[in-house]
CSV table of C-alpha atoms in Angstrom, one decimal:
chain,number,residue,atom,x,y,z
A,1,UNK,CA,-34.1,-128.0,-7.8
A,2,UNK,CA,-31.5,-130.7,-7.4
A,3,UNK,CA,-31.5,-134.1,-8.9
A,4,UNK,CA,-28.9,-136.6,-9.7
A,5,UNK,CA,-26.0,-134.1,-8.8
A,6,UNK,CA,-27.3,-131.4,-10.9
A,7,UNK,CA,-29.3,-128.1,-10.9
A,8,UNK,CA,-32.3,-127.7,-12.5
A,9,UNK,CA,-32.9,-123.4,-13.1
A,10,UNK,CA,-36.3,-124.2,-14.7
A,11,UNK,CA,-38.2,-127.5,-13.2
A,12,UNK,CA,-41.5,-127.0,-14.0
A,13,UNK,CA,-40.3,-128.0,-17.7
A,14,UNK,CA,-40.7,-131.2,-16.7
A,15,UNK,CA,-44.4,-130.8,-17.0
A,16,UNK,CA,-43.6,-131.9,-21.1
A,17,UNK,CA,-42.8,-135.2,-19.9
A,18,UNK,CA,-46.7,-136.1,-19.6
A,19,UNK,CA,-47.0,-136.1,-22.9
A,20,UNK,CA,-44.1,-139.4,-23.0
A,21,UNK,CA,-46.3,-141.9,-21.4
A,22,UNK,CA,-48.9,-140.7,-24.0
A,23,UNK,CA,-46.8,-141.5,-26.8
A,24,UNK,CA,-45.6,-144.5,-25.4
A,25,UNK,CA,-48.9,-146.0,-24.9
A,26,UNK,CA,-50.2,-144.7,-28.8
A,27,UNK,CA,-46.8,-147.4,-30.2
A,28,UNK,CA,-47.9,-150.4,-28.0
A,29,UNK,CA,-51.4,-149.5,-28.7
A,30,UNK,CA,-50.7,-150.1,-32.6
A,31,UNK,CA,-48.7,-152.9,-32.0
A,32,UNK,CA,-51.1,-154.5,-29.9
A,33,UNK,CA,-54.3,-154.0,-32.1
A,34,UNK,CA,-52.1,-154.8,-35.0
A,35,UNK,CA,-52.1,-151.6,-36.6
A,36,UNK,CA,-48.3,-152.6,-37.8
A,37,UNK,CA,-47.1,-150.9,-41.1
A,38,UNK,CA,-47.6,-153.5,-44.1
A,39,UNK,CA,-44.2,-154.9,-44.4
A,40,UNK,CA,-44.4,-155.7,-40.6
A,41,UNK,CA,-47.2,-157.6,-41.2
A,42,UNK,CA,-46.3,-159.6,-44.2
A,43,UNK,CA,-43.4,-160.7,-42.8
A,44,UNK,CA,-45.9,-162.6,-40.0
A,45,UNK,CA,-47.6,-164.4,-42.9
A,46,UNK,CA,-44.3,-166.3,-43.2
A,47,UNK,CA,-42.1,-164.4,-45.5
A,48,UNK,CA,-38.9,-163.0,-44.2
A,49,UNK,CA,-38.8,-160.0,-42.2
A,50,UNK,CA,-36.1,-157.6,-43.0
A,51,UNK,CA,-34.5,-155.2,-40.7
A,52,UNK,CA,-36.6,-152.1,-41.7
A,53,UNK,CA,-39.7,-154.6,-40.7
A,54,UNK,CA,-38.5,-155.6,-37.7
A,55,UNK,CA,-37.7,-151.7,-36.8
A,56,UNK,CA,-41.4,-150.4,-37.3
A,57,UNK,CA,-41.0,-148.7,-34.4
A,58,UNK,CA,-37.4,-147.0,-34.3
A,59,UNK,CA,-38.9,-143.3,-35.8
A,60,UNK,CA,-41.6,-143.1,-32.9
A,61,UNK,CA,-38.8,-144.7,-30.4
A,62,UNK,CA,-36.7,-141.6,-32.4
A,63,UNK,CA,-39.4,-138.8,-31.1
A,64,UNK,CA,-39.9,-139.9,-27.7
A,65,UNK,CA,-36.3,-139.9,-27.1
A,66,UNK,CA,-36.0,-136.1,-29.3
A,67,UNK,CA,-39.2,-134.6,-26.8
A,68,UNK,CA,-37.4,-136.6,-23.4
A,69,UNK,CA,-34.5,-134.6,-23.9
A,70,UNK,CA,-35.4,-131.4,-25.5
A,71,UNK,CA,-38.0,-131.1,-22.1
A,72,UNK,CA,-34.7,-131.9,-19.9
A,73,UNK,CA,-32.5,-129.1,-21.9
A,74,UNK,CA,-35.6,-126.9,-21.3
A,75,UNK,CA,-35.9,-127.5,-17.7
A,76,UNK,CA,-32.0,-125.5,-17.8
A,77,UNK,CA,-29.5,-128.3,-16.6
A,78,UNK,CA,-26.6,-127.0,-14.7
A,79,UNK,CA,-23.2,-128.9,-13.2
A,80,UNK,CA,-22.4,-128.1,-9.4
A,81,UNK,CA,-18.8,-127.1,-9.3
A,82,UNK,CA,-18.2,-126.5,-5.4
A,83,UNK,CA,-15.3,-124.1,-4.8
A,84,UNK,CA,-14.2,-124.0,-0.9
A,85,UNK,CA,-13.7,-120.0,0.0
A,86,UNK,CA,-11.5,-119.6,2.8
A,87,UNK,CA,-11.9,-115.9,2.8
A,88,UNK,CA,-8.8,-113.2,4.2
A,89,UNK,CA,-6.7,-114.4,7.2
A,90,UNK,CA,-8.1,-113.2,10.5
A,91,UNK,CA,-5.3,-111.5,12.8
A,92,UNK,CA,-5.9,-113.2,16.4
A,93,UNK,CA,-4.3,-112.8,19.8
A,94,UNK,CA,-4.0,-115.4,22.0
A,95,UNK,CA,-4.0,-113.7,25.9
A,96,UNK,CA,-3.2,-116.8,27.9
A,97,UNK,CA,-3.4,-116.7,31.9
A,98,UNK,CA,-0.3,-118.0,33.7
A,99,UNK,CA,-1.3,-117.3,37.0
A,100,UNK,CA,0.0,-119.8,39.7
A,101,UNK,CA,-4.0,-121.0,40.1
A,102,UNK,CA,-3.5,-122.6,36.5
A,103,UNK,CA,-2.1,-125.4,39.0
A,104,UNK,CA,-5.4,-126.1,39.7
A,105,UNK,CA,-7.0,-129.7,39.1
A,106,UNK,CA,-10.2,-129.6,38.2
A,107,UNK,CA,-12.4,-133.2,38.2
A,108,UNK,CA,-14.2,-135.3,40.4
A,109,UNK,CA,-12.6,-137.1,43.8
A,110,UNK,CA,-13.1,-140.2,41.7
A,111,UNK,CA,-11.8,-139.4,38.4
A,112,UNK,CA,-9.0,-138.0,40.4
A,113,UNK,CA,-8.2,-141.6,42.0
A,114,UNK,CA,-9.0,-143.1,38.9
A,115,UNK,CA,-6.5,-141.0,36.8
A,116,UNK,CA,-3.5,-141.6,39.7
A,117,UNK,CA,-4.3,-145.5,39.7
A,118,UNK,CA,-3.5,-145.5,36.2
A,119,UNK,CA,-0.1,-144.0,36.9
A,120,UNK,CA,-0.8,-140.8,35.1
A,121,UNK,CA,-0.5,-137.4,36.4
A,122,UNK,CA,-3.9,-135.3,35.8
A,123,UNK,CA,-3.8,-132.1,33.2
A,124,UNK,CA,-4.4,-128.9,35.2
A,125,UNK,CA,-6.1,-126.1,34.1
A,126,UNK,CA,-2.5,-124.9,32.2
A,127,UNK,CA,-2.1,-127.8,31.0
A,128,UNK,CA,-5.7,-128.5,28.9
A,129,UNK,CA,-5.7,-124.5,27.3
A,130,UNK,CA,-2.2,-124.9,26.0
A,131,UNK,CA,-3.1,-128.6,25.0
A,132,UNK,CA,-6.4,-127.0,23.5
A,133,UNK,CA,-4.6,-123.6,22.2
A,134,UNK,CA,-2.1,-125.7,20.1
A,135,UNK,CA,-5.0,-127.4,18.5
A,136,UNK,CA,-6.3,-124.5,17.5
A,137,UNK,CA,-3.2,-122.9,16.1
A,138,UNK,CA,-2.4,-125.7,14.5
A,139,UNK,CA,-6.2,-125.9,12.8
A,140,UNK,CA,-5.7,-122.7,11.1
A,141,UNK,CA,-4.3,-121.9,7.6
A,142,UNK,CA,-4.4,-118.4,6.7
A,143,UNK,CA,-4.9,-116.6,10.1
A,144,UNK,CA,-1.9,-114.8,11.4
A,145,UNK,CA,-1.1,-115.5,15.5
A,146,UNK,CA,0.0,-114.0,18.5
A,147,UNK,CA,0.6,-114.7,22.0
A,148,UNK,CA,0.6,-112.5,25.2
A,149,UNK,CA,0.9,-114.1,28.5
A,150,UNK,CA,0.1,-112.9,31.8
A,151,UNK,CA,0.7,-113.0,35.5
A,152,UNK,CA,0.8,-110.2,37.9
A,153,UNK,CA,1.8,-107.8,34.4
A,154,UNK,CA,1.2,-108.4,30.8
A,155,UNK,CA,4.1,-109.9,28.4
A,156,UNK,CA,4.5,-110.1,24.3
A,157,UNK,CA,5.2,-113.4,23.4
A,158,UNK,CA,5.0,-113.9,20.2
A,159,UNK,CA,4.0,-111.4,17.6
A,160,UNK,CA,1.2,-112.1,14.8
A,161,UNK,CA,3.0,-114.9,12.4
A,162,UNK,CA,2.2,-117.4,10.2
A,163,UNK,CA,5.0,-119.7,11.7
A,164,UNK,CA,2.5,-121.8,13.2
A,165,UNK,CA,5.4,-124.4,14.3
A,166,UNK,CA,7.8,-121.8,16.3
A,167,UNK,CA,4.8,-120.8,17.9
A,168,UNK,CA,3.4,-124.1,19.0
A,169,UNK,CA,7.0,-124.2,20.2
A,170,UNK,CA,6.5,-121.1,22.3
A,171,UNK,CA,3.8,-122.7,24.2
A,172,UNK,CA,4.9,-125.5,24.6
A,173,UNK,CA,8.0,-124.0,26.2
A,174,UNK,CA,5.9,-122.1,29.1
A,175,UNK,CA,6.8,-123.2,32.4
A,176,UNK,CA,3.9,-122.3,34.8
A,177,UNK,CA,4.4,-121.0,38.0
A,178,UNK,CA,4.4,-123.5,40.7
A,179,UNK,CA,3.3,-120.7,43.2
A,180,UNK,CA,6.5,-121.0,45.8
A,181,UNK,CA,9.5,-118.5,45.4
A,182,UNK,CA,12.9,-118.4,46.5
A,183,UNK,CA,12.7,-116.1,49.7
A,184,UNK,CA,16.0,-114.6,49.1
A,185,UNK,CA,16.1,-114.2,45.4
A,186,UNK,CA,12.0,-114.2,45.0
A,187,UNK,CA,11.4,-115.9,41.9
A,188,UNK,CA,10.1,-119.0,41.4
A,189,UNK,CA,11.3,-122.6,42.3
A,190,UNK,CA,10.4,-124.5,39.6
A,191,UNK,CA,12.4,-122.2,36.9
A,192,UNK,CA,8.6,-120.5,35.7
A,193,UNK,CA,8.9,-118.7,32.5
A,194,UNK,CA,7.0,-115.3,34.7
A,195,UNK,CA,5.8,-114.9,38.3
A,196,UNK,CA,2.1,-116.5,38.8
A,197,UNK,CA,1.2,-113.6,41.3
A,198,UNK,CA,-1.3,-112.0,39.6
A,199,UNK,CA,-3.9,-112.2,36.5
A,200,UNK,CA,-3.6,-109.0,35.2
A,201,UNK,CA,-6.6,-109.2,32.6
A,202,UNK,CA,-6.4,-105.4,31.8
A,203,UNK,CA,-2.9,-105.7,30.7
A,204,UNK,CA,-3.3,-108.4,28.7
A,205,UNK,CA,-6.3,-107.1,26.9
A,206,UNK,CA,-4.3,-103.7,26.2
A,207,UNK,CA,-0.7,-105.9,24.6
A,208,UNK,CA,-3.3,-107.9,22.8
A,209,UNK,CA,-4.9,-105.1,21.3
A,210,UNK,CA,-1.6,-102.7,20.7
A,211,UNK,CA,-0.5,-105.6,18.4
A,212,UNK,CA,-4.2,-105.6,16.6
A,213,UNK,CA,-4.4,-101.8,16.4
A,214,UNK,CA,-1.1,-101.8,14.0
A,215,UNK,CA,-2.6,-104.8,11.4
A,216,UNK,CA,-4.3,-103.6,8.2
A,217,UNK,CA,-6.5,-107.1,8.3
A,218,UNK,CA,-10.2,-106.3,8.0
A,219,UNK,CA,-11.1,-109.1,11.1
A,220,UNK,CA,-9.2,-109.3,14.5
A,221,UNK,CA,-10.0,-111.1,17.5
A,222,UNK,CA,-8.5,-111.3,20.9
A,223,UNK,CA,-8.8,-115.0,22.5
A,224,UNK,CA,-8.8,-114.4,26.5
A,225,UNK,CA,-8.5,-117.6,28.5
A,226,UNK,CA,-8.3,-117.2,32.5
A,227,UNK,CA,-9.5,-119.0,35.7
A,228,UNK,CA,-9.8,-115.5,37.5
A,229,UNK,CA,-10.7,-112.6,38.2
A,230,UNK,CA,-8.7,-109.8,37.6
A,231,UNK,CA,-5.9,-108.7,40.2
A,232,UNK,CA,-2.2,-107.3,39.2
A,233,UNK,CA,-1.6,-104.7,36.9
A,234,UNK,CA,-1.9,-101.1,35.6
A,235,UNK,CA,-4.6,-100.9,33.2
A,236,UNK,CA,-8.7,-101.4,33.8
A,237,UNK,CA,-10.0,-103.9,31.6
A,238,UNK,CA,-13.7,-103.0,31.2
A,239,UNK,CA,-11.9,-99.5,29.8
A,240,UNK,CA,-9.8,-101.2,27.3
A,241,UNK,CA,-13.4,-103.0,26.1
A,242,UNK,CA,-15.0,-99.8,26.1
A,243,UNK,CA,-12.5,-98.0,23.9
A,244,UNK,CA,-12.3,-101.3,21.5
A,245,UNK,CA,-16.2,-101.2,21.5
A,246,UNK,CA,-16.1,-96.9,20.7
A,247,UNK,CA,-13.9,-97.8,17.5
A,248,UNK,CA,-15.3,-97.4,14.3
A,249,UNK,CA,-16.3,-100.7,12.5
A,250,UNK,CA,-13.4,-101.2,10.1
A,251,UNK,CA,-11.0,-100.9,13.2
A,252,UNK,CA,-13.2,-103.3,15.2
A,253,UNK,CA,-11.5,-106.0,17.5
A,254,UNK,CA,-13.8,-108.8,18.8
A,255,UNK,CA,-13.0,-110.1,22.5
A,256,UNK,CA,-13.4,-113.4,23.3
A,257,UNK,CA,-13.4,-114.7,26.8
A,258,UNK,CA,-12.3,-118.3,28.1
A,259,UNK,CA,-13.3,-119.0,31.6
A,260,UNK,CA,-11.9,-122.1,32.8
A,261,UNK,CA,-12.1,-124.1,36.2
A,262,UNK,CA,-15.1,-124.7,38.5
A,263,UNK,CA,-14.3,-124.0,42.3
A,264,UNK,CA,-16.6,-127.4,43.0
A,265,UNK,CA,-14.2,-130.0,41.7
A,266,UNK,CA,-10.7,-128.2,42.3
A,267,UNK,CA,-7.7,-129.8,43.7
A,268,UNK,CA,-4.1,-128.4,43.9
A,269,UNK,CA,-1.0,-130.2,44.7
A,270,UNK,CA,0.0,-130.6,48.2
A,271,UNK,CA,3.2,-129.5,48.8
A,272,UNK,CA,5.5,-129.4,51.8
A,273,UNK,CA,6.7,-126.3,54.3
A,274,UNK,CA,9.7,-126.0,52.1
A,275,UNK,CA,7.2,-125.3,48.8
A,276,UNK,CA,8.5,-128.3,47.4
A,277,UNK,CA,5.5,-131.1,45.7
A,278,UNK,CA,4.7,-133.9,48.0
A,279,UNK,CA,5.0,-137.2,45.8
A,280,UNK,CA,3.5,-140.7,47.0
A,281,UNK,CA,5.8,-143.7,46.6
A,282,UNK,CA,5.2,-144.2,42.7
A,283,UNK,CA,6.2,-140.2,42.7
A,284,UNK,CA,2.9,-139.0,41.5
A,285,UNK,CA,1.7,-135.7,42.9
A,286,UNK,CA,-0.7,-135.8,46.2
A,287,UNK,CA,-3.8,-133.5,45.8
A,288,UNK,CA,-5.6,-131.6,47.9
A,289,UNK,CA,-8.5,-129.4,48.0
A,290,UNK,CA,-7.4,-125.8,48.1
A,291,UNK,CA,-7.5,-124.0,51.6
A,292,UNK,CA,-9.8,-121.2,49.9
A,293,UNK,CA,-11.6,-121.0,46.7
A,294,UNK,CA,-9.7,-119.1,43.9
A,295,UNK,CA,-11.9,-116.0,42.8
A,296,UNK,CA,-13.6,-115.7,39.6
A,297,UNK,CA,-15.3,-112.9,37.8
A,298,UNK,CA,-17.7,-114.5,35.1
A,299,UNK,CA,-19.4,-111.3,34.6
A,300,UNK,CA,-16.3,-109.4,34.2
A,301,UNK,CA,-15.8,-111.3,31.3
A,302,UNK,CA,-19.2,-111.8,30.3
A,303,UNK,CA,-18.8,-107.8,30.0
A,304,UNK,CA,-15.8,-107.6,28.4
A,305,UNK,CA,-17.0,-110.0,25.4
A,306,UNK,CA,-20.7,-108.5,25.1
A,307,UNK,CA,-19.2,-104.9,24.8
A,308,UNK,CA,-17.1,-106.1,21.9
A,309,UNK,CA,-19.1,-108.1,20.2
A,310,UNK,CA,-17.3,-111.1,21.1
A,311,UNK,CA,-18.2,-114.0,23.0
A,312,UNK,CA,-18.2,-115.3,27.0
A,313,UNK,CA,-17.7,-119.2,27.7
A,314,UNK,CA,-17.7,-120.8,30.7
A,315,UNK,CA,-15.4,-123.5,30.2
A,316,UNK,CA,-15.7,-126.0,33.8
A,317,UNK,CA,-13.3,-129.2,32.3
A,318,UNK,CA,-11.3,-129.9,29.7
A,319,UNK,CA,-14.2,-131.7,27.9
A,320,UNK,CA,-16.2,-128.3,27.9
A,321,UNK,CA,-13.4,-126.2,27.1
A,322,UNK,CA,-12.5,-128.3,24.0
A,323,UNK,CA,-16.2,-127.7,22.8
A,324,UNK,CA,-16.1,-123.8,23.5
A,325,UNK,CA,-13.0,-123.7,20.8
A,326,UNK,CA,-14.4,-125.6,18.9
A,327,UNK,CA,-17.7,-123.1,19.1
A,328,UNK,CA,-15.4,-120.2,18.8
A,329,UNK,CA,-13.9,-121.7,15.8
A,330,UNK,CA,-17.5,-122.2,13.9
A,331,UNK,CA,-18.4,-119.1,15.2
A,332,UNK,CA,-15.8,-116.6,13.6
A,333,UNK,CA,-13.9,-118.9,10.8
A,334,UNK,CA,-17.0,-119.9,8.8
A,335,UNK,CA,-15.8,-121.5,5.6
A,336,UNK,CA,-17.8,-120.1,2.5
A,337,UNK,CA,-18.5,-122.5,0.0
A,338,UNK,CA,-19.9,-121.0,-3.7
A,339,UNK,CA,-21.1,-123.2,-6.0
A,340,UNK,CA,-20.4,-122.2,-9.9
A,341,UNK,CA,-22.9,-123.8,-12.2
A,342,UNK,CA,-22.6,-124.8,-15.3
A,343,UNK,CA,-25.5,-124.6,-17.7
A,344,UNK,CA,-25.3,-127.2,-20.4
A,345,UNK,CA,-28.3,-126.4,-21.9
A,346,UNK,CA,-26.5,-126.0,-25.6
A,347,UNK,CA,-25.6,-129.9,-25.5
A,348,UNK,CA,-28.8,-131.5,-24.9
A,349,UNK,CA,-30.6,-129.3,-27.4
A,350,UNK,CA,-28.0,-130.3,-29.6
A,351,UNK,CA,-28.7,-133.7,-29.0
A,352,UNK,CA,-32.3,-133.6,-29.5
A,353,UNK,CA,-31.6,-131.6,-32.6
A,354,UNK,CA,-30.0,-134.7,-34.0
A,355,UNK,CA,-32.5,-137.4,-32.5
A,356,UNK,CA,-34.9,-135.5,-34.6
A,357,UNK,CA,-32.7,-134.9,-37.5
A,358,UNK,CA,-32.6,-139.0,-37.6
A,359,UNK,CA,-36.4,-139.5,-36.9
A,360,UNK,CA,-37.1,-137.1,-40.1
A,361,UNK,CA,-34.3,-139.3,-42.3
A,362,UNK,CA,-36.0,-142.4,-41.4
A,363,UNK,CA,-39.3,-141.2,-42.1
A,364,UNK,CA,-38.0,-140.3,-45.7
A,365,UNK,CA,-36.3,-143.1,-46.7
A,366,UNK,CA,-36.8,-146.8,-46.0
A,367,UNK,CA,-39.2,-146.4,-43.3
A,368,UNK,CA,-41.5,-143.9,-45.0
A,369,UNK,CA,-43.7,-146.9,-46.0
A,370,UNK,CA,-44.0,-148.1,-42.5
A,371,UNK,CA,-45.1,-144.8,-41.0
């Protein structure tokens, strides 16, 4: 039981303190009906009362206070010391889509004009996960990090680390595909850190886990975040989940899968014949709703996570996708908190030791008479 910031291993010792009001009522009683000790009551006949007189009541004051306490020691008093456990790092890889659909916009037409009359340019889909991802990293404090990054293959990064800073950097230095290429060199126009044509989720998941495999921590968990399905690449996805899921528990990995977008608000900047971005006069970007929906593969990923005992959100805004890590990060990081207590039984016994030690020394000297 807890009261007044402290634990109580034995409450029902409190059941002594009915006998307090008894006591309390037996003093007034006798003060009332005038059953004072002699010297008391000379003292009203107008002689001077000494202090002894005017203290009838100190020993009985003495036992209430020596049974008060002795019932609290015995009801097994204990301090609440909180310790925050943190527990052993987790080793996590962060598998991030670059895709050139990461372009994508995705809010309402009216949000949209709202956003561009304010003379900012909207976050797209790249934009919110690395916002989000660097959060996250950021959050953490004894969690080693990775990141793989994929397009139409599956690319290292950065390794697990600790550096939290270098690898905020990292993301923060992704340029995203703007989906146009040079047609006589073939890469990309906008200087893209890798090609966008491609989400090759099987790749990533098999980097992500190559990196795990090697780590001696006891918890490890791949972070998957991609607006599509999966197209580009070498290796089969659903087989890299199965062979994580076959593994034996103290080689586990946990997959957990980021779906982001919704193909009902999307909106991708308009660009012109040349693949350059169409600007308006304030040279904001000029949206428009793509010719054909980008395709997803929810229950791809909804397999993926279930098979390795990992986790599927469907993450349609920024707004939603903020909350999922935020759910990911109560799910897997719980803080443990143990509370030590302290028993300080020994001091309050003490103390009623010596309230009655004092009751009994006033009850053989001065104030014997008066008792």
């Amino acid at each position: 039981m807890n009261l007044f910031g402290l634990w109580f291993d034995t409450p029902w010792a409190f059941l002594g303190l009915l006998v307090v009001p008894l006591l309390v009522w037996r003093v007034l009683r006798r003060a009332r009906f005038g059953r004072v000790p002699a010297p008391a009551a000379e003292s009203m006949s107008g002689q001077p009362q000494g202090v002894v007189a005017r203290l009838w009541w100190l020993p009985d004051a003495l036992r209430i206070a020596t049974i008060t306490v002795l019932v609290v020691a015995l009801a097994r008093p204990q301090t609440n010391d909180r310790q925050v456990i943190t527990g052993e790092g987790v080793d996590i890889m962060l598998a991030l889509d670059v895709s050139a659909s990461m372009n994508a916009v995705d809010m309402s037409e009216e949000a949209l004009e709202t956003t561009l009359a304010g003379g900012e340019v909207p976050p797209n889909r790249f934009d919110i996960a690395r916002k989000t991802l660097e959060d996250f990293v950021l959050s953490r404090s004894q969690d080693r990090i990775g990141l793989v990054i994929f397009g139409p293959e599956a690319w290292l990064k950065y390794p697990l680390t600790l550096d939290y800073a270098r690898l905020v950097r990292t993301l923060r230095g992704l340029v995203l595909d703007s989906g146009f290429q040079d047609p006589e060199t073939g890469k990309c126009l906008n200087g893209c850190t890798v090609s966008g044509a491609g989400t090759a989720i099987g790749d990533a998941l098999g980097r992500a886990y190559n990196r795990l495999r090697r780590t001696t921590s006891k918890s490890r968990i791949i972070v998957l975040v991609t607006d599509g399905k999966s197209e580009g690449g070498t290796l089969d996805p659903l087989a890299i989940a199965r062979h994580i899921a076959s593994l034996p528990q103290d080689e586990a990995v946990h997959i957990y899968t980021f779906l982001v977008g919704t193909p009902d608000r999307t909106w991708l900047p308009a660009v012109d014949f040349r693949g350059v971005m169409r600007t308006d006069t304030r040279g904001l970007p000029i949206y428009q709703r793509p010719q054909r929906a980008f395709a997803t593969d929810p229950e791809l990923l909804r397999q993926i996570a279930s098979l390795t005992g990992g986790k599927f959100y469907e993450s349609y805004d920024a707004e939603k996708f903020q909350a999922d890590v935020k759910d990911l990060e109560r799910t897997v990081f719980k803080t443990k908190v143990h509370v030590n207590h302290t028993d300080i039984f020994v001091p309050l016994a003490l103390a009623a030791l010596l309230l009655l030690a004092c009751e009994w020394l006033l009850r053989f000297t001065r104030w014997r008479s008066l008792v």
